[in-house]
Amino acid sequence: MSARTALSGVLTMAGHEFRLRLRAGRWRWLLGAWFIALAVLLGLMRLALVRSGEEEVGTPMLGGLMLLVLALGLLVVPALTAQSVNGDRERGVLATLQTTLLTPLEIALGKLLAAWGTALVFLAVTLPLVAWCMFEGGVAIGRVAITLLVVALLLGVVCAVGQCLSALLARSTTSAVLSYVFVFALTIGTLVVFTLAVAATTEEREVQQRRFEYTTQIAHPERVWWLLAPNPFVVLADAAPRVEPELNRRGRPERSTVDPLGAMGDAVRETRESDQGDAFASIAPGDREPGGPVWPYGLAFNVALGVGAVALTERRLRTPYRSLPRAVRVA
Amino acid sequence: MEQSTADGLQAAGVRRSFGNVVAVESMSLNAPRGQVTALVGPNGAGKTTLLLVLATLLVPDAGEVSVAGFDPVGDPASVRARTGWMPDSFGSYETLTAREVLEFVAAAYRLPAARRAERAGELLALVHLSEYAERPVHVLSRGQKQRLGLARALVHDPPVLLLDEPAAGLDPRSRIELRALLRGLAGDGRAVLVSSHVLAELEETADRVVLVDRGRTVSQQRMADLDLGQLRPWRLRALDAAALTAALDARGVDHGPPSPAGVEVLLAGDAAAAELLAALVQDRVAVVSCAPVAGSLEAAYLAMTESRR
């Protein structure tokens, strides 16, 4: 089969699914509520920044907005795909779809595209708010583009995983719950596991410093930093280009603006630095190994997760079935 | 690849179980092109499972299957391109219009974009849904949805049709139209396999019948051969019931008590009935009707399921 046929198959499926979604929901209300909630929060954020004497509010506003969009997106998106496959089966439309000439991959990709497209509509609705941040000044266009791209990708991954769960599990309520558990594990779970892992890898060491001899505890976040990498907020914050530090009067680089993304990113990169426990060694700058970026690992992990989810969905859509999971009817 | 007209649908020794429940133990059937083949059996006999195997949805545990000359397991795409399947229970895209549903299915069967709208229009006319073309599916009645389901199975003009209970939920007029439609589809050289409980319908539609029970094929024959030599009740009605019973008594034919519906006699097939009728006419009995009490299919079905009670 040619790539062109396959593409048209994917588009057929995506267009159909998108139309079904469009007719099923009260999108105008949902998108309106989404926009208003974000606009109110952004307005409050601006007010808070101005009152605290911040001069350039564009950058922190954008950072805060993107973190909010990601957080709300992670709440909304699992619901978009949690019933993609088993919901169709429950409604009795899956088997007749599988007996058409659409391949399982076309069905999986088409459904994913429609769900992701819906998620991107939510993202598109926030564009006026992004424009507001840019209007405030001091926001590089590259920073806007990269943060939007990362959020879009991360929402796509959640769509793919939700769809995969709906293909694996017979009941749509179970897959919906598990989609939310997945998002919880990715956001809160990574943070908890990382914190526990740091505590677990902490060593005690005897340190002799001239006449003093004491025991110190040395944490080794550099051994477990990767546990934090898949966290969507970490990926977003660390991937956002840093605001160029300005030189202060003494010629030292100094970050003048508050930047929530940059601050989070720096904090995460610090976990990659190895602290040898030599309490005084770190005074001399340059001795410490600079922590490298974390986001490439996190983003790669998430994208791999999404691709794997699509591959698994495709497998589960393949017919004829040799064996059937319990409680699954073919048609 | 062009298939010869002989390629309908063949299944031999098909077996399929789910866990330790055997749904189909050993089924064989032959549905040649140009004929309507009825698949008849009680609930739970395995009809739907067999159709799922034929429709490329289930791999049989054992047995040989060929649909339109292709193997549903080895080459499902070729089978799908040549098979229209209508499941026994199916949902529909409730928010789409009837036309949109058919246009989507046409696209899913890779009909060229220019042809889809035209094909949807043809099919809607065929199943008498043209006036509902722009109405959302959820306003359609059960019978209308059933007809839309049939149209759906015909979108890609397949040479093999697998219809699972197509008459369910249809009103009398729609049933008669379905009958004509199925005859027409077979007349075009298609192999039509129909499972149904409405035996009287199949009686007038089917060329062949496959009786199945408890996962096995019990018999497979032409409808015309169904009641050869089998004694079954016929009902005679005459203008004068007393004259009729007198004539029957005179000829030594056992009969039941006269009722408003007529008098029942046991006869072995059409030839015996014709003979008796000729004799009664000779005796100047004004016979107005002579027909089997139950259809031959019903009789065969009842005989098959006798042991179950």
XYZ file of C-alpha atoms in Angstrom:
640
model
C 0.000 0.000 0.000
C 1.339 3.384 -0.930
C 2.132 6.080 1.598
C -0.446 8.275 -0.068
C -3.224 5.737 0.454
C -2.162 5.358 4.075
C -2.149 9.109 4.605
C -5.602 9.455 3.125
C -6.743 6.617 5.392
C -5.398 8.417 8.442
C -7.053 11.651 7.365
C -10.365 9.901 6.688
C -10.305 8.444 10.186
C -9.155 11.703 11.787
C -11.754 13.802 9.980
C -14.516 11.398 10.942
C -13.441 11.238 14.566
C -13.032 14.994 14.774
C -16.534 15.506 13.420
C -17.931 13.080 15.987
C -16.136 14.950 18.758
C -17.361 18.276 17.460
C -20.987 17.115 17.506
C -20.794 15.319 20.828
C -19.571 17.992 23.180
C -20.447 21.464 24.298
C -17.160 22.809 23.084
C -18.115 26.459 23.047
C -18.787 26.407 26.770
C -15.764 24.332 27.567
C -13.370 26.457 25.530
C -14.965 29.621 26.906
C -14.507 28.442 30.483
C -10.929 27.424 29.700
C -10.129 30.837 28.234
C -11.790 32.815 31.006
C -10.111 30.806 33.771
C -6.684 31.340 32.223
C -7.329 35.024 31.457
C -8.393 35.705 35.052
C -5.346 33.910 36.446
C -3.031 35.712 34.043
C -4.558 39.067 35.003
C -4.035 38.301 38.679
C -0.484 37.256 37.951
C 0.219 40.526 36.195
C -1.270 42.504 39.059
C 0.859 40.607 41.576
C 4.016 41.170 39.532
C 3.383 44.891 39.088
C 2.572 45.368 42.775
C 5.777 43.601 43.779
C 7.734 46.163 41.787
C 8.603 44.026 38.815
C 9.354 46.079 35.731
C 9.449 43.541 32.947
C 6.367 41.432 33.480
C 6.207 39.753 30.039
C 8.645 36.927 30.737
C 7.279 35.845 34.122
C 3.736 36.150 32.782
C 4.502 33.856 29.882
C 6.256 31.370 32.153
C 3.367 31.305 34.578
C 0.834 31.053 31.756
C 2.545 28.103 30.112
C 2.812 26.239 33.417
C -0.903 26.853 33.978
C -1.800 25.767 30.461
C 0.187 22.580 30.917
C -1.417 21.890 34.295
C -4.964 22.464 33.027
C -4.156 20.605 29.809
C -3.025 17.562 31.767
C -6.388 17.676 33.546
C -8.477 17.935 30.382
C -6.586 15.781 27.882
C -6.897 12.304 29.462
C -10.657 12.639 29.074
C -10.235 13.122 25.315
C -8.836 9.691 24.561
C -9.726 7.542 27.557
C -12.655 6.062 25.606
C -11.267 6.179 22.074
C -11.214 2.440 21.497
C -13.232 0.721 24.218
C -15.911 3.401 23.955
C -16.286 2.559 20.268
C -16.540 -1.101 21.186
C -19.187 -0.353 23.813
C -21.146 1.659 21.264
C -20.879 -1.209 18.787
C -19.030 0.669 16.068
C -15.521 -0.753 16.431
C -15.932 -4.108 14.698
C -17.558 -2.617 11.605
C -14.658 -0.160 11.455
C -12.120 -2.971 11.705
C -13.698 -4.816 8.788
C -13.243 -1.849 6.459
C -10.055 -1.423 4.471
C -8.610 1.003 7.026
C -5.549 -0.590 8.593
C -5.135 -0.759 12.383
C -2.352 1.812 12.149
C -4.554 4.199 10.175
C -7.312 3.803 12.753
C -4.901 4.351 15.665
C -3.179 7.357 14.095
C -6.406 8.898 12.821
C -8.052 8.669 16.222
C -4.935 10.050 17.887
C -4.719 12.913 15.424
C -8.330 13.895 16.119
C -7.823 13.801 19.890
C -4.535 15.657 19.705
C -6.123 18.168 17.352
C -8.823 18.759 19.943
C -6.162 19.307 22.601
C -4.412 21.751 20.270
C -7.653 23.696 19.876
C -7.461 24.323 23.618
C -3.878 25.459 23.172
C -4.887 27.685 20.259
C -7.531 29.366 22.395
C -4.771 30.516 24.751
C -2.856 32.218 21.930
C -4.464 35.621 22.585
C -3.172 35.358 26.146
C 0.291 34.492 24.837
C 0.049 37.569 22.634
C -0.793 39.602 25.732
C 2.422 38.396 27.402
C 4.410 39.337 24.297
C 2.693 42.701 24.218
C 4.021 43.370 27.721
C 7.472 43.218 26.169
C 10.735 41.457 26.828
C 9.595 38.078 25.494
C 11.691 36.470 22.777
C 9.660 34.867 19.979
C 11.813 31.737 20.169
C 10.852 31.281 23.781
C 7.178 31.485 22.897
C 7.525 29.026 20.021
C 9.525 26.482 22.005
C 7.281 26.495 25.062
C 4.167 26.123 22.887
C 5.786 23.294 20.960
C 6.800 21.452 24.128
C 3.330 21.789 25.647
C 1.782 20.577 22.379
C 4.076 17.544 22.305
C 3.448 16.668 25.940
C -0.324 16.871 25.459
C 0.065 14.584 22.431
C 1.902 12.029 24.550
C -0.888 12.039 27.132
C -3.418 11.570 24.294
C -1.458 8.594 22.955
C -1.136 6.935 26.360
C -4.837 7.462 27.128
C -5.788 5.939 23.786
C -3.483 3.001 24.380
C -5.125 2.351 27.757
C -8.531 2.463 26.088
C -7.321 -0.166 23.623
C -5.871 -2.374 26.349
C -8.751 -2.270 28.806
C -12.274 -3.490 28.220
C -14.131 -0.883 30.208
C -13.936 2.812 29.443
C -14.302 3.829 33.080
C -11.213 1.794 33.988
C -9.158 3.300 31.210
C -10.283 6.823 32.150
C -9.212 6.305 35.755
C -5.884 4.818 34.682
C -5.225 7.732 32.315
C -5.505 10.084 35.247
C -3.318 7.799 37.352
C -0.744 7.987 34.559
C -0.806 11.799 34.570
C -0.556 11.757 38.364
C 2.439 9.403 38.234
C 4.160 11.574 35.657
C 3.678 14.820 37.590
C 3.477 14.119 41.328
C 4.825 10.579 41.186
C 8.190 11.509 39.654
C 8.614 14.234 42.255
C 7.843 11.922 45.176
C 10.050 9.132 43.868
C 12.904 11.558 43.244
C 12.650 13.010 46.746
C 12.634 9.556 48.306
C 15.486 8.418 46.086
C 17.623 11.385 47.132
C 16.998 10.569 50.753
C 17.784 6.919 50.142
C 21.077 7.605 48.409
C 22.328 10.077 50.999
C 25.621 9.004 52.540
C 27.217 9.821 55.830
C 30.867 10.693 55.734
C 33.478 11.519 58.315
C 35.092 14.800 57.502
C 38.267 16.021 59.092
C 38.854 19.693 58.824
C 41.987 20.768 60.729
C 41.176 20.123 64.374
C 37.466 19.518 63.801
C 36.151 16.143 63.011
C 32.510 15.783 62.202
C 30.009 13.672 60.330
C 28.238 15.182 57.397
C 25.449 13.945 55.185
C 26.053 14.037 51.493
C 23.115 13.874 49.124
C 23.637 12.412 45.689
C 20.927 13.881 43.505
C 23.252 13.427 40.543
C 22.646 9.685 40.822
C 18.880 9.955 40.624
C 18.221 13.194 38.726
C 16.841 11.208 35.805
C 13.857 10.254 37.937
C 12.754 13.849 37.651
C 13.339 14.119 33.903
C 10.001 12.689 32.664
C 8.035 15.245 34.673
C 6.189 17.406 32.103
C 6.719 20.582 34.126
C 10.440 19.870 34.345
C 10.620 19.275 30.599
C 8.736 22.482 29.851
C 10.713 24.641 32.276
C 14.088 23.288 31.276
C 13.394 23.397 27.545
C 12.423 27.064 27.632
C 15.409 29.149 26.469
C 16.939 31.048 29.373
C 16.605 34.791 29.589
C 20.025 36.235 28.769
C 21.485 37.488 32.027
C 22.416 41.140 32.055
C 25.771 42.313 33.352
C 25.572 44.292 36.537
C 27.792 47.199 37.499
C 30.621 44.933 38.543
C 30.500 43.119 35.224
C 28.994 39.995 36.776
C 26.076 38.281 35.049
C 22.872 38.846 36.885
C 19.334 37.804 36.092
C 17.237 40.858 36.505
C 13.794 39.444 35.832
C 11.801 36.836 37.653
C 11.457 33.832 35.396
C 9.545 30.884 36.817
C 10.560 28.570 33.967
C 14.236 29.518 34.134
C 14.289 29.179 37.912
C 12.762 25.723 37.758
C 15.101 24.726 34.959
C 18.169 25.868 36.914
C 16.987 24.025 39.997
C 16.590 20.836 38.011
C 19.966 21.170 36.334
C 21.562 21.620 39.706
C 20.484 18.137 40.651
C 22.850 16.834 38.000
C 25.832 18.511 39.615
C 27.992 16.221 41.654
C 28.669 17.473 45.122
C 31.685 15.646 46.493
C 30.748 16.672 49.982
C 33.760 18.839 50.338
C 31.879 21.616 51.982
C 34.499 24.231 51.323
C 35.499 23.195 47.850
C 32.409 24.642 46.354
C 33.397 28.108 47.325
C 35.761 28.296 44.445
C 33.689 28.840 41.353
C 34.312 26.538 38.446
C 35.231 23.569 40.576
C 31.767 22.183 40.432
C 30.700 20.342 37.351
C 27.946 22.308 35.663
C 24.719 20.355 35.360
C 23.720 19.695 31.790
C 20.217 20.115 30.427
C 17.614 17.640 31.626
C 14.834 18.284 29.132
C 16.254 16.297 26.184
C 16.084 13.128 28.290
C 12.644 13.927 29.597
C 11.213 14.847 26.223
C 12.812 11.828 24.560
C 11.354 9.586 27.267
C 7.891 11.068 26.808
C 7.968 10.922 23.030
C 9.172 7.307 23.184
C 6.269 6.604 25.537
C 3.859 8.128 23.035
C 5.284 6.176 20.098
C 5.182 2.974 22.130
C 1.583 3.686 23.068
C 0.600 4.066 19.411
C 2.419 0.843 18.506
C 0.604 -1.026 21.274
C -2.749 0.451 20.221
C -2.104 -0.717 16.669
C -1.387 -4.239 17.909
C -4.602 -4.337 19.883
C -6.650 -3.192 16.906
C -5.332 -5.920 14.627
C -7.892 -8.441 13.480
C -8.657 -11.316 13.134
C -8.260 -11.877 16.867
C -6.577 -15.037 17.980
C -7.311 -14.552 21.641
C -9.616 -12.070 23.287
C -9.100 -10.355 26.610
C -11.605 -11.259 29.264
C -14.973 -9.513 29.050
C -14.293 -8.275 25.517
C -16.824 -8.989 22.820
C -15.753 -8.713 19.221
C -18.978 -7.160 18.084
C -7.265 -10.735 -9.235
C -10.536 -11.650 -10.868
C -12.296 -14.528 -9.221
C -14.528 -16.959 -11.028
C -18.218 -16.827 -10.240
C -17.915 -20.161 -8.477
C -16.039 -18.476 -5.641
C -18.583 -17.849 -2.996
C -17.951 -18.850 0.506
C -16.721 -22.164 1.822
C -16.066 -23.265 5.354
C -15.113 -26.747 6.451
C -14.698 -28.064 9.968
C -14.533 -24.635 11.579
C -13.924 -24.711 15.303
C -13.628 -21.801 17.704
C -13.671 -21.634 21.460
C -13.403 -18.798 23.946
C -11.424 -19.981 26.929
C -13.009 -23.313 27.734
C -16.348 -22.450 26.180
C -16.659 -24.019 22.755
C -18.776 -21.660 20.653
C -18.348 -23.454 17.350
C -17.375 -27.110 17.494
C -17.432 -28.152 13.882
C -19.270 -26.172 11.263
C -19.148 -26.523 7.520
C -21.053 -24.588 4.962
C -21.076 -23.666 1.369
C -22.625 -20.462 0.079
C -22.281 -20.352 -3.697
C -22.584 -17.203 -5.732
C -25.957 -16.297 -7.109
C -27.788 -17.916 -4.211
C -29.188 -16.949 -0.838
C -27.992 -19.358 1.807
C -29.843 -19.404 5.110
C -27.968 -20.118 8.320
C -30.548 -21.390 10.769
C -30.215 -22.535 14.342
C -31.350 -21.803 17.890
C -29.838 -19.091 20.071
C -26.314 -19.968 21.106
C -25.826 -22.408 18.254
C -22.717 -20.514 17.165
C -24.084 -18.662 14.138
C -22.680 -15.271 15.106
C -19.274 -16.714 15.999
C -19.111 -18.439 12.619
C -19.982 -15.166 10.896
C -17.243 -13.381 12.882
C -14.753 -15.919 11.556
C -16.007 -15.353 8.003
C -15.919 -11.556 8.503
C -12.151 -11.642 9.318
C -12.619 -10.806 12.994
C -11.811 -14.133 14.633
C -9.137 -16.698 13.895
C -10.672 -20.182 13.888
C -8.979 -22.753 16.114
C -9.285 -25.243 13.289
C -10.869 -25.629 9.883
C -10.595 -24.317 6.375
C -12.271 -21.092 5.323
C -12.359 -19.404 1.960
C -14.285 -16.199 1.292
C -14.442 -14.997 -2.310
C -11.401 -17.161 -2.936
C -9.273 -15.706 -0.123
C -8.278 -16.826 3.338
C -9.716 -14.506 6.024
C -6.756 -15.189 8.336
C -3.925 -15.060 5.828
C -5.238 -12.237 3.674
C -7.952 -10.357 5.578
C -7.639 -7.225 3.425
C -8.595 -9.104 0.246
C -11.536 -10.701 2.014
C -12.685 -7.355 3.432
C -12.575 -5.730 0.017
C -15.023 -8.405 -1.191
C -17.244 -8.901 1.824
C -20.106 -6.903 3.253
C -20.840 -7.766 6.858
C -23.841 -6.707 8.845
C -23.515 -7.688 12.522
C -26.475 -8.873 14.581
C -26.249 -5.924 16.911
C -24.367 -2.835 16.020
C -24.240 0.782 16.990
C -24.106 3.718 14.722
C -22.636 7.162 14.749
C -25.726 8.718 16.280
C -24.769 12.337 15.694
C -23.971 11.935 11.999
C -26.594 12.028 9.280
C -27.410 8.872 7.346
C -25.579 10.283 4.333
C -22.489 11.160 6.365
C -22.327 7.644 7.792
C -22.377 6.098 4.324
C -19.868 8.598 2.947
C -17.480 7.803 5.777
C -17.841 4.069 5.204
C -17.251 4.651 1.496
C -14.042 6.508 2.341
C -13.030 3.721 4.714
C -13.413 1.268 1.835
C -11.248 3.635 -0.206
C -13.846 4.610 -2.779
C -12.574 7.584 -4.767
C -13.668 10.871 -3.191
C -15.734 11.839 -6.220
C -17.744 8.614 -6.041
C -18.658 8.644 -2.333
C -21.573 11.081 -2.335
C -23.048 9.403 -5.380
C -22.740 5.944 -3.829
C -24.328 7.135 -0.575
C -27.274 8.496 -2.571
C -27.719 5.223 -4.465
C -27.689 3.167 -1.301
C -30.086 5.448 0.557
C -32.504 5.080 -2.343
C -31.996 1.307 -2.371
C -32.995 0.917 1.294
C -35.692 3.628 1.075
C -33.992 6.099 3.364
C -33.550 8.955 0.899
C -35.882 11.227 2.831
C -33.781 10.663 5.969
C -30.475 11.359 4.222
C -29.857 14.628 6.047
C -31.361 13.564 9.385
C -29.121 12.505 12.250
C -29.061 8.763 12.814
C -30.458 9.049 16.336
C -33.866 10.062 15.006
C -34.128 6.890 12.907
C -36.276 4.035 14.180
C -34.806 0.627 14.900
C -35.930 -0.731 11.556
C -34.544 2.274 9.722
C -31.193 1.861 11.454
C -31.268 -1.779 10.448
C -31.747 -0.721 6.825
C -28.914 1.779 7.144
C -26.762 -1.075 8.471
C -27.588 -3.085 5.388
C -26.727 -0.150 3.124
C -23.462 0.129 5.018
C -22.590 -3.474 4.177
C -23.228 -2.809 0.482
C -21.097 0.338 0.162
C -18.222 -1.298 -1.703
C -20.463 -3.507 -3.840
C -19.066 -6.757 -2.426
C -19.580 -10.142 -4.108
C -20.077 -11.836 -0.714
C -22.615 -10.707 1.881
C -22.742 -11.862 5.491
C -25.967 -10.721 7.086
C -26.593 -11.560 10.733
C -30.309 -11.255 11.509
C -30.988 -8.537 8.932
C -34.749 -8.775 9.401
C -34.690 -8.080 13.140
C -36.810 -5.058 13.965
C -38.169 -4.591 10.473
C -41.855 -3.888 9.897
C -43.799 -6.184 7.505
C -43.327 -3.919 4.509
C -39.589 -3.601 5.122
C -39.359 -7.379 5.433
C -40.985 -7.895 2.092
C -38.660 -5.295 0.603
C -35.662 -6.959 2.241
C -36.725 -10.233 0.674
C -36.837 -8.659 -2.770
C -33.531 -6.917 -2.131
C -31.786 -10.140 -1.106
C -33.170 -11.960 -4.139
C -31.937 -9.124 -6.296
C -28.470 -9.201 -4.735
C -28.203 -12.933 -5.284
C -29.540 -12.456 -8.785
C -26.576 -10.172 -9.506
C -24.303 -13.121 -8.813
C -23.493 -12.477 -5.185
C -23.138 -15.094 -2.494
C -25.576 -14.068 0.245
C -25.394 -15.749 3.642
C -28.252 -14.799 5.967
C -28.753 -15.901 9.521
C -32.208 -15.413 10.874
C -34.846 -16.621 13.256
C -37.673 -15.503 11.050
C -38.062 -18.835 9.327
C -41.090 -17.885 7.260
C -39.002 -15.108 5.711
C -36.134 -17.387 4.815
C -38.539 -19.914 3.405
C -39.414 -17.505 0.649
C -35.939 -16.055 0.187
C -33.374 -18.800 0.572
C -32.131 -21.210 -2.053
C -30.173 -23.257 0.415
C -30.342 -23.858 4.109
C -27.656 -24.755 6.616
C -29.062 -25.998 9.892
C -26.753 -25.618 12.872
C -27.160 -26.604 16.498
C -24.806 -26.587 19.486
C -21.804 -25.556 17.445
C -22.280 -28.145 14.718
C -23.699 -28.230 11.238
C -26.679 -30.576 11.378
C -27.552 -30.518 7.711
C -26.937 -28.560 4.590
C -29.257 -28.794 1.615
C -31.259 -27.080 -1.044
C -34.571 -25.673 0.157
C -36.347 -27.690 -2.517
C -34.990 -30.929 -1.040
C -35.869 -30.008 2.497
C -39.128 -31.859 2.963
C -38.736 -34.812 0.604
C -40.612 -37.758 2.047
C -41.209 -36.190 5.446
C -44.672 -36.427 6.952
C -45.925 -33.068 8.098
C -49.248 -31.371 8.695
C -51.093 -29.671 5.887
C -54.290 -27.702 6.250
C -57.202 -28.050 3.853
C -60.125 -25.679 3.660
C -63.272 -26.166 1.618
C -66.558 -24.306 1.140
C -68.316 -27.183 2.846
C -66.313 -28.620 5.735
C -68.648 -31.618 6.129
C -68.213 -32.584 2.456
C -64.463 -32.322 2.859
C -64.257 -34.586 5.915
C -66.647 -37.037 4.231
C -64.431 -37.189 1.137
C -61.321 -37.660 3.271
C -63.007 -40.443 5.254
C -64.119 -42.109 1.998
C -60.518 -42.131 0.762
C -59.208 -43.317 4.127
C -57.106 -40.252 4.864
C -56.538 -39.612 8.578
C -57.550 -36.118 9.518
C -58.048 -33.893 12.504
C -61.337 -32.354 13.676
C -62.709 -29.578 11.455
C -62.013 -26.058 12.724
C -62.704 -22.595 11.293
C -59.157 -22.651 9.898
C -59.761 -25.934 8.090
C -58.905 -29.596 8.481
C -55.387 -30.879 9.129
C -53.957 -33.946 7.429
C -50.486 -35.520 7.476
C -48.824 -35.607 4.073
C -45.380 -36.546 2.791
C -44.337 -33.629 0.658
C -45.628 -31.561 -2.230
C -46.347 -34.495 -4.554
C -48.606 -36.163 -2.007
C -50.443 -32.887 -1.471
C -50.988 -32.372 -5.187
C -52.287 -35.925 -5.537
C -54.765 -35.528 -2.664
C -55.918 -32.202 -4.025
C -56.575 -33.690 -7.474
C -58.535 -36.505 -5.884
C -60.643 -34.094 -3.821
C -61.412 -32.025 -6.891
C -62.443 -35.205 -8.633
C -64.779 -35.880 -5.682
C -66.267 -32.446 -6.375
C -65.198 -31.032 -3.010
C -64.919 -27.260 -3.338
C -61.411 -26.894 -1.896
C -60.332 -23.281 -1.502
C -56.915 -23.766 0.066
C -54.322 -26.404 0.693
C -51.090 -25.417 2.382
C -48.551 -26.733 4.853
C -49.377 -25.707 8.415
C -45.777 -24.692 8.982
C -43.128 -23.958 6.452
C -40.761 -26.731 5.529
C -37.942 -24.808 7.135
C -39.877 -24.455 10.342
C -40.656 -28.163 10.293
C -36.999 -29.030 9.775
C -36.004 -26.582 12.496
C -38.497 -28.030 14.936
C -37.362 -31.546 14.115
C -33.760 -30.549 14.758
C -34.472 -28.864 18.075
C -36.879 -31.581 19.225
C -34.209 -33.269 21.294
C -33.490 -30.092 23.224
C -36.811 -29.959 25.023
